[in-house]
Amino acid sequence: MTDEKLHTRRAALKCLGFGGAGTLFVLAGGVLTPLDLALAGTKEIKDAGKPLFVQISDTHIGFHKDANPDVDGTLNRSIDILNAMAVQPELVVHTGDITHLSKAEEFDHAQQMLSRLRVTELHTVPGEHDTADPGAAEYFKRFGKASDNKGYYSFDHAGVHFVALVNVLEFKPGGLGTLGDEQLKWAVADLKRRSKSTPIVVLAHMPLWTVYEPWGWGTGDAGPLMQELKRFGSVTVLNGHIHQIVSKVEGNITFHTARSTAFPQPLAGVGDGPGPLKVPAEQLRSMLGLTTASVIRHPRSLMLNDSTLGEA
Amino acid sequence: MMRGRFLLAAMGVFGAQTLMAAQPAAVSVTIRNYHFTPQTLHIKAGTAVTWTNKDDDVHTVMATSVPFVSGALDTDGVYSYTFAKPGTYFIGCSLHPQMSATVVVE
């Protein structure tokens, strides 16, 4: 591809925000192709790939404000949708804010609900709402094992290399999310050991690119990580935190934030701040949802499919 | 009875301090729309600052130069800290990195 064409494509895909339900995005070889959701379930889509994992995010168990007085109900509906998938994914990832206030009883309740998942393999990264207690003790007590209590770790599944990161623990006032030098060094070294043909999935709670700086929607020190990710053929960066879908493609890196299962948040910069967005009850479920990632074998990459919890 | 007496004594001390400092020995900061208001505070050493969260979201109050962090404050949650030593303190929320404020203690 010539530089000119590349730049045109990049410009066109620079910042895609697709908030509506009913569209499926197929990522193959770095080219993003929207398909109508009406095709979902047809042979054409089924052949595109098998669901490798489903991303759940921002369940906020313990939240009880007007924006959604029943976060248990919407998580349960998400689990029902997931359990009803004809082909079960091999694993589920939760990209943080499992709880609202980091309370032991909230974690216990969340775990109890998540134990209803037919898929037993659950991977997590913490959100800032999971680490508000001293030392983030409640999160690490339950989910620290995979990372030897560091919070960040990597694993391989079905030929895909997953890197799970923490960007909510080292905030400096007046800034963005932070990975910190130690974690960055680890992540770059971890990636250096993989071949460039390995599909990479990076998980973190806060967006790893700057979505909107005044609201802290980004990660200030992700530069060296992004530099290392450039050499891979297929990279998918999945985040939560902003409770809405924002996506962009840069070269072979797809950035994507998931909807929350609990409550929506406003579009970047709209209104006084990023607080829970109150919408009419009949609209709520259409603004909550899950993301499914499937593997496409030729060329080897991932396809992302966002689904909502329904219209009402 | 004991409790009542203690309260009276405490109020007496509080009143004396107020008089000497010619300013209240306690100040309030409101957290609303992901901002601390007032954003900059000028206080005398020994002043207690009380933060109240008026957002639907959760916040904490922490300082980068002194080891305190409030723990999660839900809506209407309150946290107080007494600044004993003069200096400039940078205040933030451990949940929202975009939030910042300054407390100048004379």
Coordinates of C-alpha atoms in Angstrom, one line a residue:
Chain A
M1 CA 0.0 0.0 0.0
T2 CA 1.3 3.4 -0.9
D3 CA 1.8 6.0 1.8
E4 CA -0.8 8.2 0.3
K5 CA -3.4 5.4 0.4
L6 CA -2.4 4.5 3.9
H7 CA -2.8 8.0 5.0
T8 CA -6.2 8.4 3.4
R9 CA -7.4 5.2 5.0
R10 CA -6.0 6.2 8.4
A11 CA -7.7 9.6 8.1
A12 CA -11.0 7.9 7.3
L13 CA -10.7 5.5 10.2
K14 CA -9.0 7.9 12.6
C15 CA -11.8 8.2 15.1
L16 CA -14.8 6.0 14.6
G17 CA -17.4 6.4 17.3
F18 CA -20.2 3.9 16.7
G19 CA -22.7 4.0 19.5
G20 CA -25.8 2.6 17.9
A21 CA -26.9 -1.0 18.1
G22 CA -27.3 -3.2 15.0
T23 CA -23.9 -2.9 13.4
L24 CA -21.2 -5.5 13.3
F25 CA -17.6 -4.6 12.6
V26 CA -15.4 -7.1 10.9
L27 CA -11.7 -6.6 11.2
A28 CA -9.6 -8.4 8.7
G29 CA -6.0 -7.5 7.9
G30 CA -6.5 -4.1 9.4
V31 CA -9.5 -3.2 7.2
L32 CA -12.6 -2.5 9.2
T33 CA -15.8 -3.4 7.4
P34 CA -19.2 -2.7 8.8
L35 CA -21.9 -5.3 8.3
D36 CA -25.5 -5.1 9.2
L37 CA -26.5 -7.0 12.3
A38 CA -29.4 -8.6 10.4
L39 CA -26.7 -10.9 8.9
A40 CA -25.7 -12.1 12.4
G41 CA -26.5 -15.7 12.8
T42 CA -26.4 -16.4 9.0
K43 CA -23.8 -18.7 7.5
E44 CA -21.9 -15.8 6.2
I45 CA -21.1 -14.5 9.7
K46 CA -20.7 -17.9 11.3
D47 CA -17.9 -18.8 8.9
A48 CA -16.1 -15.6 9.8
G49 CA -15.0 -16.9 13.1
K50 CA -15.7 -18.8 16.3
P51 CA -16.2 -16.6 19.4
L52 CA -13.0 -16.7 21.3
F53 CA -14.0 -14.5 24.2
V54 CA -16.6 -12.1 25.4
Q55 CA -15.7 -8.8 27.1
I56 CA -17.8 -7.7 30.0
S57 CA -17.0 -4.3 31.5
D58 CA -18.0 -1.8 34.2
T59 CA -20.6 -3.9 36.1
H60 CA -20.4 -1.5 39.1
I61 CA -22.0 -3.9 41.5
G62 CA -23.1 -1.8 44.5
F63 CA -24.2 1.2 42.3
H64 CA -27.9 2.1 43.1
K65 CA -28.4 5.6 41.7
D66 CA -31.1 6.8 39.3
A67 CA -29.0 6.1 36.2
N68 CA -29.7 2.4 36.9
P69 CA -31.2 1.3 40.2
D70 CA -30.9 -2.4 39.2
V71 CA -27.3 -3.1 38.1
D72 CA -27.8 -6.7 39.3
G73 CA -30.6 -7.1 36.9
T74 CA -28.6 -5.8 33.9
L75 CA -25.6 -7.9 34.7
N76 CA -27.9 -11.0 35.1
R77 CA -29.4 -10.2 31.7
S78 CA -25.8 -9.9 30.2
I79 CA -25.0 -13.3 31.7
D80 CA -28.2 -14.8 30.2
I81 CA -27.3 -13.4 26.8
L82 CA -23.9 -14.9 27.1
N83 CA -25.1 -18.2 28.3
A84 CA -27.5 -18.4 25.4
M85 CA -24.9 -18.0 22.7
A86 CA -25.1 -21.0 20.4
V87 CA -21.4 -21.4 20.4
Q88 CA -19.9 -20.6 23.8
P89 CA -16.8 -18.5 23.8
E90 CA -13.7 -20.1 25.4
L91 CA -13.2 -17.4 28.0
V92 CA -14.7 -14.2 29.4
V93 CA -12.7 -11.1 30.2
H94 CA -13.9 -8.4 32.6
T95 CA -12.1 -5.0 31.9
G96 CA -12.7 -3.6 35.4
D97 CA -15.1 -1.7 37.7
I98 CA -16.5 -5.0 38.8
T99 CA -17.7 -3.2 41.9
H100 CA -18.7 0.3 42.6
L101 CA -17.0 1.0 46.0
S102 CA -14.5 -1.8 46.3
K103 CA -16.4 -3.3 49.2
A104 CA -16.0 -6.9 50.2
E105 CA -19.7 -7.6 50.0
E106 CA -19.9 -6.0 46.5
F107 CA -17.0 -8.3 45.3
D108 CA -18.7 -11.3 46.9
H109 CA -22.0 -10.5 45.3
A110 CA -20.4 -9.9 41.8
Q111 CA -18.5 -13.2 42.0
Q112 CA -21.6 -15.0 43.0
M113 CA -23.4 -13.6 40.0
L114 CA -20.5 -14.3 37.6
S115 CA -20.3 -17.9 38.8
R116 CA -23.5 -18.4 36.8
L117 CA -21.5 -18.1 33.6
R118 CA -21.4 -21.3 31.6
V119 CA -17.9 -20.2 30.5
T120 CA -15.7 -20.9 33.6
E121 CA -12.5 -19.2 32.5
L122 CA -12.7 -15.5 33.7
H123 CA -9.8 -13.1 33.3
T124 CA -9.9 -9.6 34.9
V125 CA -8.1 -6.3 35.2
P126 CA -9.1 -3.9 37.9
G127 CA -10.8 -0.6 37.4
E128 CA -10.4 2.4 39.8
H129 CA -13.7 1.5 41.5
D130 CA -12.2 -1.9 42.4
T131 CA -9.1 -0.4 44.0
A132 CA -10.5 2.4 46.2
D133 CA -9.8 0.5 49.5
P134 CA -6.4 0.7 51.1
G135 CA -3.9 -1.4 49.0
A136 CA -6.7 -2.6 46.7
A137 CA -6.8 -5.5 49.1
E138 CA -10.3 -6.8 48.3
Y139 CA -9.5 -7.0 44.5
F140 CA -6.2 -8.7 45.0
K141 CA -7.6 -11.1 47.6
R142 CA -10.0 -12.5 44.9
F143 CA -8.2 -11.8 41.6
G144 CA -4.6 -11.4 42.5
K145 CA -3.5 -15.0 41.9
A146 CA -3.2 -14.8 38.1
S147 CA -0.7 -11.9 38.4
D148 CA 1.2 -12.9 41.5
N149 CA -0.6 -9.9 43.1
K150 CA 0.9 -7.4 40.7
G151 CA -2.3 -7.0 38.8
Y152 CA -0.7 -7.2 35.3
Y153 CA 0.0 -10.5 33.6
S154 CA -0.1 -12.3 30.2
F155 CA -1.5 -15.6 29.0
D156 CA -2.0 -17.5 25.7
H157 CA -5.1 -18.9 24.4
A158 CA -5.9 -20.5 21.0
G159 CA -2.7 -19.0 19.6
V160 CA -3.6 -15.4 20.7
H161 CA -1.4 -13.7 23.2
F162 CA -3.3 -11.7 25.9
V163 CA -1.6 -8.9 27.9
A164 CA -3.7 -7.7 30.9
L165 CA -2.6 -4.4 32.3
V166 CA -3.4 -2.1 35.2
N167 CA -3.6 1.7 34.6
V168 CA -5.6 2.7 37.6
L169 CA -3.1 2.4 40.5
E170 CA -0.6 5.2 40.1
F171 CA -2.7 8.3 39.4
K172 CA -1.0 11.7 39.6
P173 CA -3.5 14.5 40.2
G174 CA -4.3 16.5 37.1
G175 CA -3.4 13.8 34.6
L176 CA -4.4 10.6 32.9
G177 CA -4.3 6.9 33.7
T178 CA -0.8 5.5 34.4
L179 CA 0.9 2.2 33.8
G180 CA 4.2 3.1 35.7
D181 CA 7.8 2.3 34.7
E182 CA 7.9 -1.2 36.2
Q183 CA 4.8 -2.5 34.4
L184 CA 5.8 -0.8 31.1
K185 CA 9.2 -2.5 31.2
W186 CA 7.6 -5.8 31.9
A187 CA 5.0 -5.4 29.1
V188 CA 7.5 -4.4 26.5
A189 CA 9.8 -7.3 27.4
D190 CA 6.8 -9.7 27.4
L191 CA 5.9 -8.6 23.8
K192 CA 9.4 -8.8 22.6
R193 CA 9.3 -12.5 23.1
R194 CA 6.4 -13.0 20.7
S195 CA 6.6 -13.4 16.9
K196 CA 5.1 -10.6 14.8
S197 CA 2.5 -13.0 13.4
T198 CA 1.0 -13.7 16.9
P199 CA -2.4 -11.9 17.3
I200 CA -2.2 -9.7 20.4
V201 CA -5.0 -8.7 22.7
V202 CA -4.3 -6.0 25.2
L203 CA -6.7 -5.5 28.1
A204 CA -6.8 -2.5 30.5
H205 CA -9.6 -0.6 32.2
M206 CA -8.9 2.9 31.1
P207 CA -8.5 3.6 27.4
L208 CA -4.8 3.2 26.4
W209 CA -5.1 6.0 24.0
T210 CA -6.4 9.5 24.7
V211 CA -10.1 9.7 24.1
Y212 CA -10.7 12.9 26.0
E213 CA -8.0 14.4 28.2
P214 CA -10.1 16.9 30.3
W215 CA -12.0 13.9 31.7
G216 CA -8.9 11.8 32.2
W217 CA -9.9 9.4 29.5
G218 CA -6.6 8.1 28.4
T219 CA -3.2 6.7 29.7
G220 CA -0.4 9.2 29.9
D221 CA 2.6 6.9 29.6
A222 CA 1.4 4.2 27.1
G223 CA 3.8 5.5 24.4
P224 CA 6.5 2.8 24.7
L225 CA 3.9 0.1 24.7
M226 CA 2.2 1.4 21.6
Q227 CA 5.6 1.6 19.9
E228 CA 6.3 -2.1 20.6
L229 CA 2.8 -3.1 19.4
K230 CA 3.3 -1.6 16.0
R231 CA 5.4 -4.5 14.7
F232 CA 2.6 -7.0 15.1
G233 CA 0.2 -8.0 12.3
S234 CA -2.9 -7.9 14.4
V235 CA -3.4 -6.0 17.7
T236 CA -6.7 -5.5 19.5
V237 CA -6.7 -3.1 22.5
L238 CA -9.8 -3.5 24.6
N239 CA -10.8 -1.1 27.4
G240 CA -13.8 -0.1 29.4
H241 CA -14.1 2.9 31.8
I242 CA -16.1 5.3 29.6
H243 CA -19.3 3.2 29.4
Q244 CA -19.7 3.6 25.6
I245 CA -18.2 2.4 22.4
V246 CA -15.4 4.4 21.0
S247 CA -13.2 2.8 18.4
K248 CA -10.3 3.7 16.1
V249 CA -7.9 1.9 13.9
E250 CA -4.3 2.9 13.5
G251 CA -2.3 0.6 11.2
N252 CA -2.8 -2.9 12.5
I253 CA -3.9 -1.7 15.9
T254 CA -7.7 -1.6 16.7
F255 CA -8.6 0.3 19.8
H256 CA -12.1 -0.4 21.2
T257 CA -13.9 0.5 24.4
A258 CA -16.8 -1.6 25.6
R259 CA -20.2 -0.6 26.9
S260 CA -20.9 -1.0 30.6
T261 CA -23.5 -3.5 31.8
A262 CA -24.5 -0.9 34.5
F263 CA -25.1 2.6 33.2
P264 CA -24.1 4.8 30.3
Q265 CA -21.9 7.9 30.5
P266 CA -22.1 11.0 28.3
L267 CA -20.2 11.5 25.1
A268 CA -16.7 13.1 25.6
G269 CA -17.0 16.7 26.6
V270 CA -20.8 16.8 26.6
G271 CA -22.3 18.2 29.8
D272 CA -20.6 19.1 33.1
G273 CA -18.7 16.0 33.6
P274 CA -18.4 12.2 33.0
G275 CA -20.9 11.2 35.6
P276 CA -23.6 8.4 35.3
L277 CA -26.0 9.4 32.5
K278 CA -29.7 9.3 33.2
V279 CA -31.7 8.2 30.2
P280 CA -35.4 7.2 29.9
A281 CA -35.9 3.7 31.3
E282 CA -36.9 2.4 27.9
Q283 CA -33.6 3.5 26.4
L284 CA -31.3 2.1 29.1
R285 CA -30.8 -1.4 27.9
S286 CA -30.0 -0.3 24.4
M287 CA -27.0 1.7 25.9
L288 CA -25.6 -1.3 27.9
G289 CA -24.0 -4.3 26.4
L290 CA -21.2 -6.8 25.7
T291 CA -18.4 -7.2 23.1
T292 CA -17.7 -10.5 21.5
A293 CA -14.3 -11.2 19.8
S294 CA -14.0 -14.0 17.3
V295 CA -10.9 -15.3 15.6
I296 CA -10.7 -15.1 11.8
R297 CA -8.2 -17.7 10.6
H298 CA -7.3 -16.2 7.2
P299 CA -5.8 -13.7 7.7
R300 CA -5.4 -14.3 11.4
S301 CA -7.0 -11.5 13.3
L302 CA -10.0 -10.7 15.5
M303 CA -13.5 -9.7 14.7
L304 CA -15.4 -7.6 17.3
N305 CA -19.1 -7.6 17.6
D306 CA -21.0 -5.4 20.0
S307 CA -24.4 -6.3 21.3
T308 CA -26.8 -4.5 23.6
L309 CA -29.0 -5.8 26.3
G310 CA -32.1 -5.1 24.2
E311 CA -34.4 -2.2 23.7
A312 CA -36.1 -2.3 27.1
Chain B
M1 CA -23.0 12.4 81.0
M2 CA -19.3 11.9 80.4
R3 CA -19.8 12.3 76.7
G4 CA -21.7 15.5 77.1
R5 CA -18.9 17.0 79.2
F6 CA -16.3 16.0 76.7
L7 CA -18.2 17.6 73.9
L8 CA -18.5 20.9 75.8
A9 CA -14.8 20.9 76.6
A10 CA -14.0 20.3 72.9
M11 CA -16.2 23.1 71.8
G12 CA -14.4 25.4 74.3
V13 CA -11.0 24.6 72.7
F14 CA -12.5 25.0 69.2
G15 CA -13.9 28.4 70.1
A16 CA -10.6 29.7 71.5
Q17 CA -8.7 28.6 68.4
T18 CA -11.2 30.3 66.2
L19 CA -10.8 33.5 68.1
M20 CA -7.0 33.4 68.0
A21 CA -6.7 32.6 64.4
A22 CA -9.4 35.1 63.4
Q23 CA -10.7 32.6 60.9
P24 CA -12.6 29.4 61.2
A25 CA -10.4 26.4 62.1
A26 CA -12.5 24.3 59.8
V27 CA -13.1 24.8 56.1
S28 CA -15.2 23.0 53.6
V29 CA -14.5 21.8 50.1
T30 CA -17.2 20.6 47.8
I31 CA -16.6 17.9 45.1
R32 CA -19.0 18.4 42.2
N33 CA -18.8 17.6 38.6
Y34 CA -15.4 16.1 39.1
H35 CA -14.0 19.4 40.5
F36 CA -12.8 20.5 43.9
T37 CA -14.4 23.8 44.9
P38 CA -12.6 26.0 45.9
Q39 CA -9.8 24.7 43.8
T40 CA -7.2 26.5 45.9
L41 CA -7.4 26.9 49.6
H42 CA -5.2 29.2 51.8
I43 CA -5.4 28.1 55.4
K44 CA -3.5 28.4 58.7
A45 CA -1.7 25.4 60.1
G46 CA -4.0 23.4 62.3
T47 CA -7.0 23.9 60.1
A48 CA -9.3 21.0 59.5
V49 CA -10.5 20.7 55.9
T50 CA -13.7 18.7 55.2
W51 CA -14.5 17.5 51.7
T52 CA -18.0 16.5 50.8
N53 CA -18.8 14.5 47.6
K54 CA -21.9 15.9 45.8
D55 CA -21.5 13.8 42.7
D56 CA -23.4 10.6 41.7
D57 CA -19.9 9.0 41.2
V58 CA -17.5 7.9 43.8
H59 CA -14.4 10.0 44.7
T60 CA -11.5 9.8 47.1
V61 CA -9.4 12.6 48.5
M62 CA -5.6 12.1 48.6
A63 CA -2.6 14.3 48.8
T64 CA 0.7 13.5 47.0
S65 CA 3.0 14.9 49.7
V66 CA 1.3 13.6 52.9
P67 CA 0.2 10.0 53.4
F68 CA -3.6 10.3 53.5
V69 CA -6.3 8.9 51.3
S70 CA -9.9 9.0 52.3
G71 CA -11.2 5.7 51.0
A72 CA -14.2 5.6 48.7
L73 CA -16.6 8.5 49.3
D74 CA -20.1 7.8 47.8
T75 CA -22.6 10.6 47.3
D76 CA -22.6 12.9 50.3
G77 CA -19.6 11.1 51.7
V78 CA -17.5 13.3 54.0
Y79 CA -13.8 13.2 54.8
S80 CA -11.7 15.5 57.1
Y81 CA -8.0 16.1 57.5
T82 CA -6.2 18.6 59.7
F83 CA -3.2 20.2 58.1
A84 CA -0.7 20.5 60.9
K85 CA 2.4 21.7 59.0
P86 CA 2.9 24.7 56.7
G87 CA 3.5 23.9 53.0
T88 CA 1.8 23.5 49.7
Y89 CA -0.2 20.3 49.3
F90 CA -1.4 18.9 45.9
I91 CA -4.8 17.2 46.3
G92 CA -6.3 14.7 44.0
C93 CA -8.8 11.8 43.7
S94 CA -7.4 8.3 43.3
L95 CA -10.3 7.4 41.1
H96 CA -10.2 10.3 38.6
P97 CA -6.7 11.5 37.6
Q98 CA -8.2 14.6 35.9
M99 CA -9.1 16.1 39.3
S100 CA -6.7 18.3 41.1
A101 CA -6.6 21.0 43.8
T102 CA -4.1 22.8 46.0
V103 CA -4.1 23.5 49.7
V104 CA -1.6 26.2 50.8
V105 CA -0.9 26.0 54.6
E106 CA 0.7 29.1 56.2

